[in-house]
Every structure is written in C-alpha cells, then in structure tokens.
XYZ file of C-alpha atoms in Angstrom:
371
model
C -40.653 -26.604 57.250
C -39.217 -23.325 55.858
C -40.448 -22.444 52.399
C -37.809 -21.418 49.906
C -38.336 -18.224 47.973
C -39.342 -18.699 44.341
C -36.632 -18.565 41.707
C -36.305 -15.273 39.855
C -37.677 -15.268 36.306
C -35.261 -15.734 33.471
C -34.419 -12.506 31.770
C -33.836 -12.285 28.060
C -31.537 -9.678 26.608
C -32.928 -7.424 23.932
C -29.454 -6.603 22.603
C -28.523 -8.007 19.180
C -26.052 -10.850 18.830
C -22.398 -10.042 19.182
C -20.651 -9.257 15.948
C -17.024 -10.108 15.522
C -16.253 -6.963 13.549
C -17.910 -3.719 12.610
C -20.068 -3.837 9.520
C -21.394 -7.385 9.673
C -23.533 -6.684 6.626
C -20.358 -6.240 4.564
C -19.249 -9.799 5.276
C -19.740 -11.022 1.727
C -18.450 -7.761 0.267
C -15.237 -8.135 2.276
C -14.811 -11.708 1.065
C -15.408 -10.560 -2.507
C -12.655 -7.964 -2.093
C -10.336 -10.659 -0.697
C -11.029 -12.891 -3.710
C -10.463 -9.945 -6.045
C -7.058 -9.322 -4.461
C -5.996 -12.964 -4.894
C -7.377 -13.007 -8.424
C -5.471 -9.826 -9.191
C -2.229 -11.493 -8.081
C -2.960 -14.476 -10.354
C -3.718 -12.187 -13.299
C -0.545 -10.195 -12.644
C 1.517 -13.404 -12.816
C -0.216 -14.311 -16.068
C 0.500 -10.865 -17.527
C 4.200 -11.167 -16.668
C 4.488 -14.656 -18.204
C 2.612 -13.735 -21.379
C 4.578 -10.514 -21.756
C 7.852 -12.445 -21.530
C 6.825 -14.975 -24.196
C 5.312 -12.306 -26.458
C 8.536 -10.293 -26.400
C 10.668 -13.387 -26.967
C 8.530 -14.727 -29.822
C 8.568 -11.332 -31.521
C 12.359 -11.442 -31.847
C 12.406 -15.069 -33.037
C 9.787 -14.453 -35.703
C 11.546 -11.332 -36.999
C 14.912 -13.079 -37.260
C 13.412 -16.187 -38.828
C 11.562 -14.277 -41.568
C 14.630 -12.127 -42.267
C 16.845 -15.215 -42.513
C 14.462 -16.973 -44.910
C 14.190 -13.898 -47.165
C 17.973 -13.603 -47.369
C 18.281 -17.320 -48.033
C 15.897 -17.089 -50.994
C 17.869 -14.144 -52.431
C 21.243 -15.827 -51.928
C 19.965 -19.047 -53.495
C 19.007 -17.140 -56.643
C 22.310 -15.263 -56.835
C 24.661 -18.110 -55.889
C 22.933 -21.035 -57.481
C 24.137 -24.412 -56.244
C 23.434 -27.228 -58.649
C 23.837 -29.801 -55.906
C 21.327 -28.182 -53.552
C 19.107 -26.626 -56.163
C 17.083 -23.440 -55.867
C 15.730 -22.706 -52.420
C 12.033 -22.033 -52.310
C 9.424 -22.311 -49.616
C 6.944 -25.087 -50.217
C 3.297 -25.045 -49.222
C 3.907 -26.691 -45.867
C 6.599 -24.177 -44.931
C 4.379 -21.284 -45.947
C 1.707 -22.751 -43.706
C 4.214 -22.871 -40.834
C 4.957 -19.167 -41.263
C 1.239 -18.438 -41.396
C 0.743 -20.398 -38.170
C 3.508 -18.384 -36.527
C 1.794 -15.137 -37.473
C -1.485 -16.467 -36.106
C 0.234 -17.597 -32.915
C 1.805 -14.178 -32.460
C -1.556 -12.439 -32.950
C -3.308 -14.737 -30.470
C -0.539 -14.253 -27.911
C -0.730 -10.459 -28.064
C -4.528 -10.541 -27.887
C -4.221 -12.860 -24.893
C -1.903 -10.364 -23.213
C -4.260 -7.452 -23.946
C -7.218 -9.393 -22.526
C -5.246 -10.159 -19.364
C -4.373 -6.490 -18.944
C -8.053 -5.592 -19.280
C -8.910 -8.232 -16.672
C -6.286 -6.804 -14.323
C -7.690 -3.281 -14.702
C -11.200 -4.610 -14.083
C -10.142 -6.302 -10.841
C -8.247 -3.197 -9.748
C -11.453 -1.198 -10.211
C -13.356 -3.639 -7.970
C -10.735 -3.418 -5.208
C -10.544 0.373 -5.487
C -14.321 0.669 -5.261
C -14.415 -1.443 -2.107
C -11.666 0.432 -0.275
C -12.813 3.934 -1.219
C -16.601 3.743 -0.878
C -19.217 2.207 1.401
C -20.513 -0.784 -0.549
C -22.658 -2.151 2.271
C -25.986 -0.846 1.004
C -27.695 1.237 -1.618
C -26.907 1.524 -5.285
C -23.197 1.176 -4.674
C -23.787 -2.327 -3.361
C -25.614 -3.315 -6.554
C -22.942 -1.687 -8.707
C -20.182 -3.349 -6.689
C -21.654 -6.844 -7.008
C -22.292 -6.290 -10.708
C -18.614 -5.501 -11.219
C -17.574 -8.506 -9.115
C -19.745 -10.968 -11.057
C -18.844 -9.577 -14.485
C -15.155 -9.463 -13.581
C -15.125 -13.046 -12.301
C -16.847 -14.411 -15.420
C -14.637 -12.334 -17.688
C -11.405 -13.544 -16.083
C -12.526 -17.181 -16.224
C -13.762 -17.012 -19.820
C -10.674 -15.100 -20.915
C -8.165 -17.671 -19.658
C -10.160 -20.651 -20.932
C -10.732 -19.216 -24.391
C -7.171 -18.171 -25.157
C -5.585 -21.199 -23.498
C -7.457 -23.711 -25.616
C -7.033 -21.600 -28.771
C -3.272 -21.146 -28.449
C -2.468 -24.633 -27.186
C -2.371 -26.381 -30.625
C 0.005 -23.751 -32.020
C 2.340 -23.915 -29.046
C 2.509 -27.692 -29.438
C 3.365 -27.887 -33.150
C 5.406 -24.735 -33.852
C 8.689 -25.791 -32.172
C 9.072 -28.865 -34.393
C 7.830 -27.047 -37.491
C 10.343 -24.235 -36.999
C 13.173 -26.719 -36.598
C 12.258 -28.408 -39.895
C 12.075 -24.994 -41.546
C 15.642 -24.271 -40.486
C 16.821 -27.725 -41.537
C 15.765 -26.907 -45.084
C 17.244 -23.380 -45.156
C 20.599 -23.745 -43.363
C 22.451 -25.653 -46.153
C 21.618 -22.837 -48.610
C 22.765 -20.035 -46.287
C 24.966 -21.215 -43.389
C 26.661 -17.827 -43.052
C 23.368 -16.060 -42.417
C 23.041 -17.722 -39.012
C 25.629 -15.354 -37.555
C 23.133 -12.507 -37.311
C 20.709 -14.731 -35.397
C 23.481 -15.934 -33.095
C 24.536 -12.383 -32.273
C 20.999 -11.248 -31.453
C 20.114 -14.215 -29.263
C 23.631 -14.688 -27.804
C 23.613 -18.360 -28.732
C 25.439 -20.789 -31.036
C 24.149 -23.219 -33.645
C 27.505 -25.026 -33.968
C 26.171 -27.102 -36.826
C 27.874 -29.379 -39.297
C 26.945 -28.483 -42.826
C 26.981 -32.150 -43.769
C 24.824 -33.175 -40.800
C 22.381 -30.323 -40.389
C 19.558 -32.586 -39.285
C 21.664 -33.882 -36.385
C 22.664 -30.509 -34.944
C 20.249 -30.932 -32.015
C 22.428 -33.775 -30.774
C 25.331 -31.358 -30.342
C 25.466 -30.104 -26.714
C 27.126 -26.875 -27.905
C 24.047 -25.986 -29.921
C 22.133 -23.422 -27.842
C 20.173 -21.568 -30.530
C 17.718 -24.345 -31.306
C 16.686 -24.730 -27.625
C 16.313 -20.955 -27.428
C 13.958 -20.928 -30.427
C 12.003 -23.889 -29.090
C 11.565 -22.285 -25.658
C 10.304 -19.049 -27.182
C 6.905 -20.700 -27.663
C 4.768 -20.996 -24.554
C 4.427 -24.641 -23.556
C 1.406 -26.653 -22.455
C 2.517 -27.087 -18.810
C 2.804 -23.326 -18.392
C -0.663 -22.827 -19.862
C -2.111 -25.406 -17.470
C -0.403 -23.729 -14.503
C -1.873 -20.361 -15.491
C -5.293 -21.969 -15.808
C -5.102 -23.583 -12.353
C -3.884 -20.367 -10.732
C -6.812 -18.514 -12.281
C -9.452 -20.990 -11.113
C -8.076 -21.389 -7.575
C -9.263 -17.973 -6.230
C -12.747 -18.560 -7.642
C -13.019 -21.945 -5.923
C -11.777 -20.478 -2.623
C -14.299 -17.652 -2.891
C -17.216 -20.011 -3.477
C -16.226 -22.126 -0.457
C -15.868 -19.083 1.816
C -19.162 -17.515 0.777
C -21.154 -20.748 0.914
C -21.337 -20.707 4.722
C -20.383 -18.264 7.443
C -17.618 -20.008 9.345
C -15.039 -18.692 11.843
C -12.386 -18.830 9.136
C -14.474 -16.827 6.665
C -15.248 -14.290 9.414
C -11.545 -14.027 10.188
C -10.752 -13.329 6.542
C -13.535 -10.749 6.292
C -12.447 -9.150 9.557
C -8.885 -8.799 8.286
C -10.039 -7.094 5.099
C -12.374 -4.866 7.120
C -9.502 -3.778 9.373
C -7.388 -2.935 6.352
C -10.220 -0.834 4.967
C -10.929 1.133 8.185
C -8.264 0.699 10.888
C -10.367 2.033 13.796
C -8.180 0.433 16.434
C -5.285 2.635 15.424
C -7.477 5.741 15.501
C -8.794 4.868 18.959
C -5.251 4.309 20.167
C -4.171 7.704 18.859
C -7.174 9.401 20.479
C -6.422 7.694 23.782
C -2.828 8.885 23.682
C -3.956 12.444 22.959
C -6.490 12.252 25.804
C -3.815 11.133 28.262
C -1.430 13.859 27.145
C -4.074 16.572 27.469
C -5.016 15.519 31.001
C -1.467 14.949 32.170
C -0.310 18.506 31.348
C -1.340 21.316 33.746
C -3.404 24.110 32.214
C -4.008 27.321 34.222
C -7.450 27.869 32.694
C -10.464 28.309 34.915
C -12.573 25.204 35.324
C -16.191 25.255 36.360
C -17.860 22.636 38.507
C -21.271 21.126 37.994
C -22.929 24.017 39.848
C -21.062 26.671 37.889
C -18.688 27.638 40.711
C -15.323 28.536 39.360
C -12.260 27.342 41.155
C -9.801 30.109 42.010
C -6.593 30.270 40.132
C -3.644 29.106 42.156
C -1.257 32.022 42.204
C 2.341 31.794 43.205
C 3.112 33.506 46.575
C 5.494 36.440 46.490
C 8.757 35.908 48.356
C 9.344 37.759 51.639
C 11.776 40.657 51.554
C 15.229 39.927 52.893
C 15.911 40.765 56.560
C 18.270 43.651 56.885
C 20.996 43.730 59.484
C 20.550 46.113 62.508
C 23.761 47.937 61.717
C 22.189 49.633 58.662
C 21.160 53.263 59.207
C 17.399 53.638 58.619
C 17.299 57.388 59.066
C 17.562 57.962 55.315
C 14.558 55.791 54.544
C 12.571 57.394 57.401
C 13.384 60.873 56.156
C 12.322 59.927 52.620
C 9.035 58.531 53.909
C 8.330 61.672 55.922
C 9.160 63.845 52.973
C 6.851 61.922 50.618
C 4.036 61.976 53.187
C 4.143 65.762 53.752
C 5.239 67.123 50.382
C 2.346 68.876 48.563
C -0.556 66.618 49.453
C -2.943 68.767 47.483
C -6.654 68.944 47.637
C -7.357 65.768 45.775
C -4.449 63.872 47.136
C -4.937 60.290 48.193
C -2.568 60.629 51.157
C -5.267 60.908 53.863
C -3.641 58.643 56.403
C -2.378 59.747 59.813
C 1.224 59.838 58.668
C 0.398 62.734 56.305
C -0.635 64.920 59.295
C 2.493 64.275 61.344
C 5.106 66.921 61.202
C 8.263 65.989 59.399
C 10.287 67.445 62.299
C 8.675 65.031 64.748
C 9.408 62.118 62.483
C 12.994 63.241 62.200
C 13.237 63.603 65.980
C 11.767 60.150 66.516
C 14.166 58.597 64.083
C 17.135 60.223 65.883
C 15.949 58.991 69.264
C 15.504 55.483 67.867
C 18.907 55.598 66.348
C 20.467 56.795 69.597
C 18.776 54.114 71.665
C 19.827 51.477 69.184
C 23.410 52.658 69.333
C 23.375 52.687 73.155
C 22.053 49.162 73.243
C 24.703 48.065 70.849
C 27.390 49.688 72.966
C 26.050 48.012 76.123
C-alpha cells in the first residue's frame, strides 16, 4: 500500500488585517467630522429661520410702539367723550414689556446659533487641514468636538423652552392691544399698512370682528411675525438628529460606518486622483521618444541612433567632368607647403598627367557614345 505524503503545515500570515481605507485610526475622527458637517447644516437652517423672524419682529414692534404713541397723543388732542381718553392699562404695558423681552431673547438666540455655527466650522476646518489621528492635535480635536456638541444641544434646548411661552401668548395679546387702540386712531393704520404691504380693512363699529374679514391681511402678518411652537420643535428635532446618528455610528464599527468614514477620508485626501495623475504622467513620459543616452545595468551606454545621410544624386554621363577633375588636380598640387596635410598620392601626381588622363577618358567616353 502506497503511503501518502504528509500534508504541508498551515502557514499563518504575519501581515496585519486588511483596512478598507488609509488611516484606520482616524475612523472615529472621520465620523466626528461627518457629524459636524450635518450639525453645521442644521445650525445653518436654524440661523436662517431665526434671522427671518428676528427681522420681521423688529419691524412689527417698531410700528406697534409708534402707533400706540401717536394714538395716545391724538386721544389727548382730539378728545372723544364717547370713547374717552386712551391710556395703556397695566396689562397692556405688560404685553409691551413681554414683546421687548421676546425680542431680546430672539436676538440672543440668533447670536448663540451663530457662535455654534462658527464653533462647528472650526472643528471641520481643523479636521480637513491637519492630521488629527494622533498627538496633541487629536486631544484638542476631540475636546472641540465634545464641547461643540454639548454647546449646540444646550443652546437649542435653553432658548427654545425660554422663548416658547412668549411665542404662544404674544399673538393674541397684540391683537387685543390693537382692538383697544384702533377706535381712537383708525387713520394711523395707514402707515402700518404701507410698511407691511397689507390691509386691515376694518369696520370702525366692529373692530373686534375684523379677523373674520378675509380682506384683512395685516392681522395675520402680525401674528405670523412671532415664531410658532411647531417651528421651534422642528428646529429642536433637526438639532438632535445628527447627535443621535453620530452616537449610533460610533457605538460599533459596521460596514456602513466604515463607508461613511471612508467617504470623508477620501474628501480629505483624494489619493486616487493623485495616483491617476501620476500614472498618466508616467505613460506620457515613456511614450515619447527622448534621444538621451541610457545606461544599462552594467553601465554600458547604448549608442545614439543617428540618421543616415542621403546618397548623392547620380549624375548623367553626358555631363563634362573635366572641370571637376581640373579643380581637384589644382587643389591637390597648389602650394602644399611644409606643414600641409595633403600627403596622399594624388598630391605627388603632376597636374599635366591628370589633365591628360581626363582628356583620354573624355575621348573614350565620347567614342563609346558615338558607337
């Protein structure tokens, strides 16, 4: 019975595990940059929304205060016994105070969002311009990421819950404020209508029912100038969503999280494009012919390929060569000198013999041509 050879031993590779992208140690840093980008988009949306409402509320508050001041002055000048003297009561003064507080909170909210946006931009800029994989930069980078995340979360929660009561009560309070002032100064509404491009279209005898008039567009404009609760909740959800996504991606290394990190890593250092450019340059350099000398492994240089000179044209036999022969004989025998280089046999031949030979050749050629 033939014995089979023993099986070869199993070999183990000493190479490290395959990494899906360069810089595997920057996996979490790349995910943090991805979260910062999404968070920056959310903060940018919040800044745009808050800026719109802050600008709109500023105009409404200015026009409202100006209208109430004029109404008080007109009520004192043109006193109406039926309506009485117009004065702001304690509740109305509290409404104006709440509007000033709301305006201050809204502008502080906008400033805090701008600071959050600059903070996130600094995190993204630090990731894409420096190597945050190790060293002190890594510690500094993660410190900025953690502080920025907590700041953006605390910022939106604090201002949302502080401004929410004012945004809920001010629309109705402002409407009641106008209901009290319009009968004393109905003509003063024209300035507000011109600035906001709207119409009150009220009935002086039914001021409280002007909201039922579909042609009334100024009251909805004033009501919509205050940021509403649904918008605040949407901003809050948009802010928390990137944080939740970041926690889920960083909790475990999955193919999806690696794909996200790989995409961010490629954006940071597009090495594939650089390799492609180098390959194209390498092909172009080797495809073009260069006449430079190239040395082999042993140092032997290859000769340069020179272009061969063309052969002189063949002259016809009918041309007289005696002139060229005479010139050659003359150049060979004329003043050779002591140091002359004309040491060939033709320099010692007599010019007369050369002339005689050329005549005999010419005569024989002419006889052959005649025959």
